[in-house]
CSV table of C-alpha atoms in Angstrom, one decimal:
chain,number,residue,atom,x,y,z
A,1,UNK,CA,0.0,0.2,-0.1
A,2,UNK,CA,2.7,3.0,0.7
A,3,UNK,CA,5.2,1.6,-2.6
A,4,UNK,CA,1.3,2.4,-4.8
A,5,UNK,CA,0.1,5.1,-2.8
A,6,UNK,CA,0.1,7.7,-5.4
A,7,UNK,CA,-1.9,5.2,-7.6
A,8,UNK,CA,-3.9,4.4,-4.9
A,9,UNK,CA,-5.1,7.6,-4.1
A,10,UNK,CA,-6.1,8.6,-7.2
A,11,UNK,CA,-8.2,6.1,-7.8
A,12,UNK,CA,-10.2,5.6,-4.5
A,13,UNK,CA,-13.2,4.7,-5.8
A,14,UNK,CA,-12.5,3.0,-8.8
A,15,UNK,CA,-10.5,0.0,-8.1
A,16,UNK,CA,-8.7,-2.0,-11.1
A,17,UNK,CA,-8.4,-5.9,-11.1
A,18,UNK,CA,-5.0,-6.4,-9.2
A,19,UNK,CA,-6.8,-4.2,-6.6
A,20,UNK,CA,-9.5,-6.5,-6.4
A,21,UNK,CA,-7.4,-9.1,-6.5
A,22,UNK,CA,-4.9,-8.4,-3.6
A,23,UNK,CA,-8.3,-7.1,-1.8
A,24,UNK,CA,-9.8,-11.0,-1.7
A,25,UNK,CA,-6.4,-12.9,-0.8
A,26,UNK,CA,-6.1,-10.0,1.8
A,27,UNK,CA,-8.9,-10.8,3.1
A,28,UNK,CA,-8.8,-14.2,3.1
A,29,UNK,CA,-5.2,-14.4,4.5
A,30,UNK,CA,-6.5,-12.0,7.3
A,31,UNK,CA,-9.5,-14.3,7.8
A,32,UNK,CA,-6.8,-17.4,8.4
A,33,UNK,CA,-4.9,-15.2,10.7
A,34,UNK,CA,-7.9,-14.2,13.3
A,35,UNK,CA,-9.3,-18.4,12.4
A,36,UNK,CA,-5.3,-19.0,14.1
A,37,UNK,CA,-5.1,-16.8,16.7
A,38,UNK,CA,-8.2,-16.5,18.4
A,39,UNK,CA,-10.7,-19.3,17.0
A,40,UNK,CA,-13.5,-20.1,14.4
A,41,UNK,CA,-16.0,-18.3,15.8
A,42,UNK,CA,-14.3,-15.1,14.8
A,43,UNK,CA,-14.1,-16.2,11.5
A,44,UNK,CA,-17.8,-16.9,11.3
A,45,UNK,CA,-18.9,-13.7,12.7
A,46,UNK,CA,-16.7,-11.8,10.0
A,47,UNK,CA,-18.2,-14.0,7.8
A,48,UNK,CA,-21.8,-13.2,8.7
A,49,UNK,CA,-20.9,-9.6,8.0
A,50,UNK,CA,-18.9,-10.1,5.0
A,51,UNK,CA,-22.4,-12.1,3.7
A,52,UNK,CA,-25.0,-9.5,4.8
A,53,UNK,CA,-22.9,-6.6,2.5
A,54,UNK,CA,-23.0,-8.9,-0.3
A,55,UNK,CA,-27.0,-10.3,0.2
A,56,UNK,CA,-28.1,-8.0,2.4
A,57,UNK,CA,-31.5,-7.4,-0.7
A,58,UNK,CA,-32.6,-11.2,0.5
A,59,UNK,CA,-32.9,-10.4,4.2
A,60,UNK,CA,-36.2,-9.5,5.4
A,61,UNK,CA,-37.5,-5.8,4.8
A,62,UNK,CA,-36.1,-4.4,8.2
A,63,UNK,CA,-32.9,-5.1,7.7
A,64,UNK,CA,-32.7,-5.2,3.9
A,65,UNK,CA,-30.2,-3.0,2.0
A,66,UNK,CA,-30.3,-2.6,-1.9
A,67,UNK,CA,-26.8,-4.8,-1.6
A,68,UNK,CA,-23.2,-4.1,-2.8
A,69,UNK,CA,-20.8,-6.1,-5.4
A,70,UNK,CA,-17.8,-8.4,-3.9
A,71,UNK,CA,-15.6,-6.0,-5.7
A,72,UNK,CA,-17.0,-3.0,-3.7
A,73,UNK,CA,-17.1,-4.5,-0.3
A,74,UNK,CA,-13.3,-5.7,-0.4
A,75,UNK,CA,-12.6,-2.8,-2.0
A,76,UNK,CA,-13.6,-0.8,0.6
A,77,UNK,CA,-12.9,-3.1,3.6
A,78,UNK,CA,-8.7,-3.0,2.0
A,79,UNK,CA,-8.0,-0.2,0.3
A,80,UNK,CA,-9.8,2.5,2.2
A,81,UNK,CA,-9.1,3.6,6.1
A,82,UNK,CA,-12.5,2.5,7.2
A,83,UNK,CA,-11.7,-1.1,6.7
A,84,UNK,CA,-9.0,-3.3,8.0
A,85,UNK,CA,-6.6,-0.3,8.0
A,86,UNK,CA,-8.4,1.8,9.8
A,87,UNK,CA,-9.1,3.4,13.0
A,88,UNK,CA,-9.2,0.0,15.5
A,89,UNK,CA,-5.3,-1.0,14.0
A,90,UNK,CA,-4.3,2.4,14.6
A,91,UNK,CA,-5.2,2.8,18.4
A,92,UNK,CA,-4.4,-1.1,18.8
A,93,UNK,CA,-0.9,-0.2,17.0
A,94,UNK,CA,-0.5,2.5,19.6
A,95,UNK,CA,-1.3,0.4,22.7
A,96,UNK,CA,0.6,-2.8,21.8
A,97,UNK,CA,3.4,-0.1,21.0
A,98,UNK,CA,3.1,1.6,24.8
A,99,UNK,CA,2.6,-2.0,26.4
A,100,UNK,CA,5.8,-3.5,25.2
A,101,UNK,CA,7.5,0.2,25.4
A,102,UNK,CA,6.7,0.4,29.4
A,103,UNK,CA,7.2,-2.8,29.9
A,104,UNK,CA,10.5,-3.2,28.4
A,105,UNK,CA,11.3,-0.4,30.4
A,106,UNK,CA,9.8,-1.7,33.2
A,107,UNK,CA,12.5,-5.0,32.9
A,108,UNK,CA,15.1,-2.4,32.9
A,109,UNK,CA,14.2,-1.1,35.9
A,110,UNK,CA,14.1,-4.0,37.5
A,111,UNK,CA,17.0,-5.3,37.1
A,112,UNK,CA,18.7,-2.1,37.7
A,113,UNK,CA,17.0,-1.8,41.0
A,114,UNK,CA,18.6,-5.4,41.7
A,115,UNK,CA,22.0,-4.7,41.4
């Protein structure tokens, strides 16, 4: 994403075929990573939401929507800052970084205290 940032920014709403292929592969790899790290239930929940986005027009009238094609779903989830690389990932990375940094500081402090 960083290498082709200018090209991606120029065609935000118009993904090409390679963008769609990369997004599908990325989402499938992310689902597999979630299955290995957390378990199969989170993959089921994520898959239900992806299927709802694609086939929401088959739902009852109360929760129905017009539906989206697969290309728009995966491009929105993978190529925009509202999907996978959104606020949740940014906040998680910041807190994980702070936790690791404080843990490193604390372990060094404890080692110095015992000397």
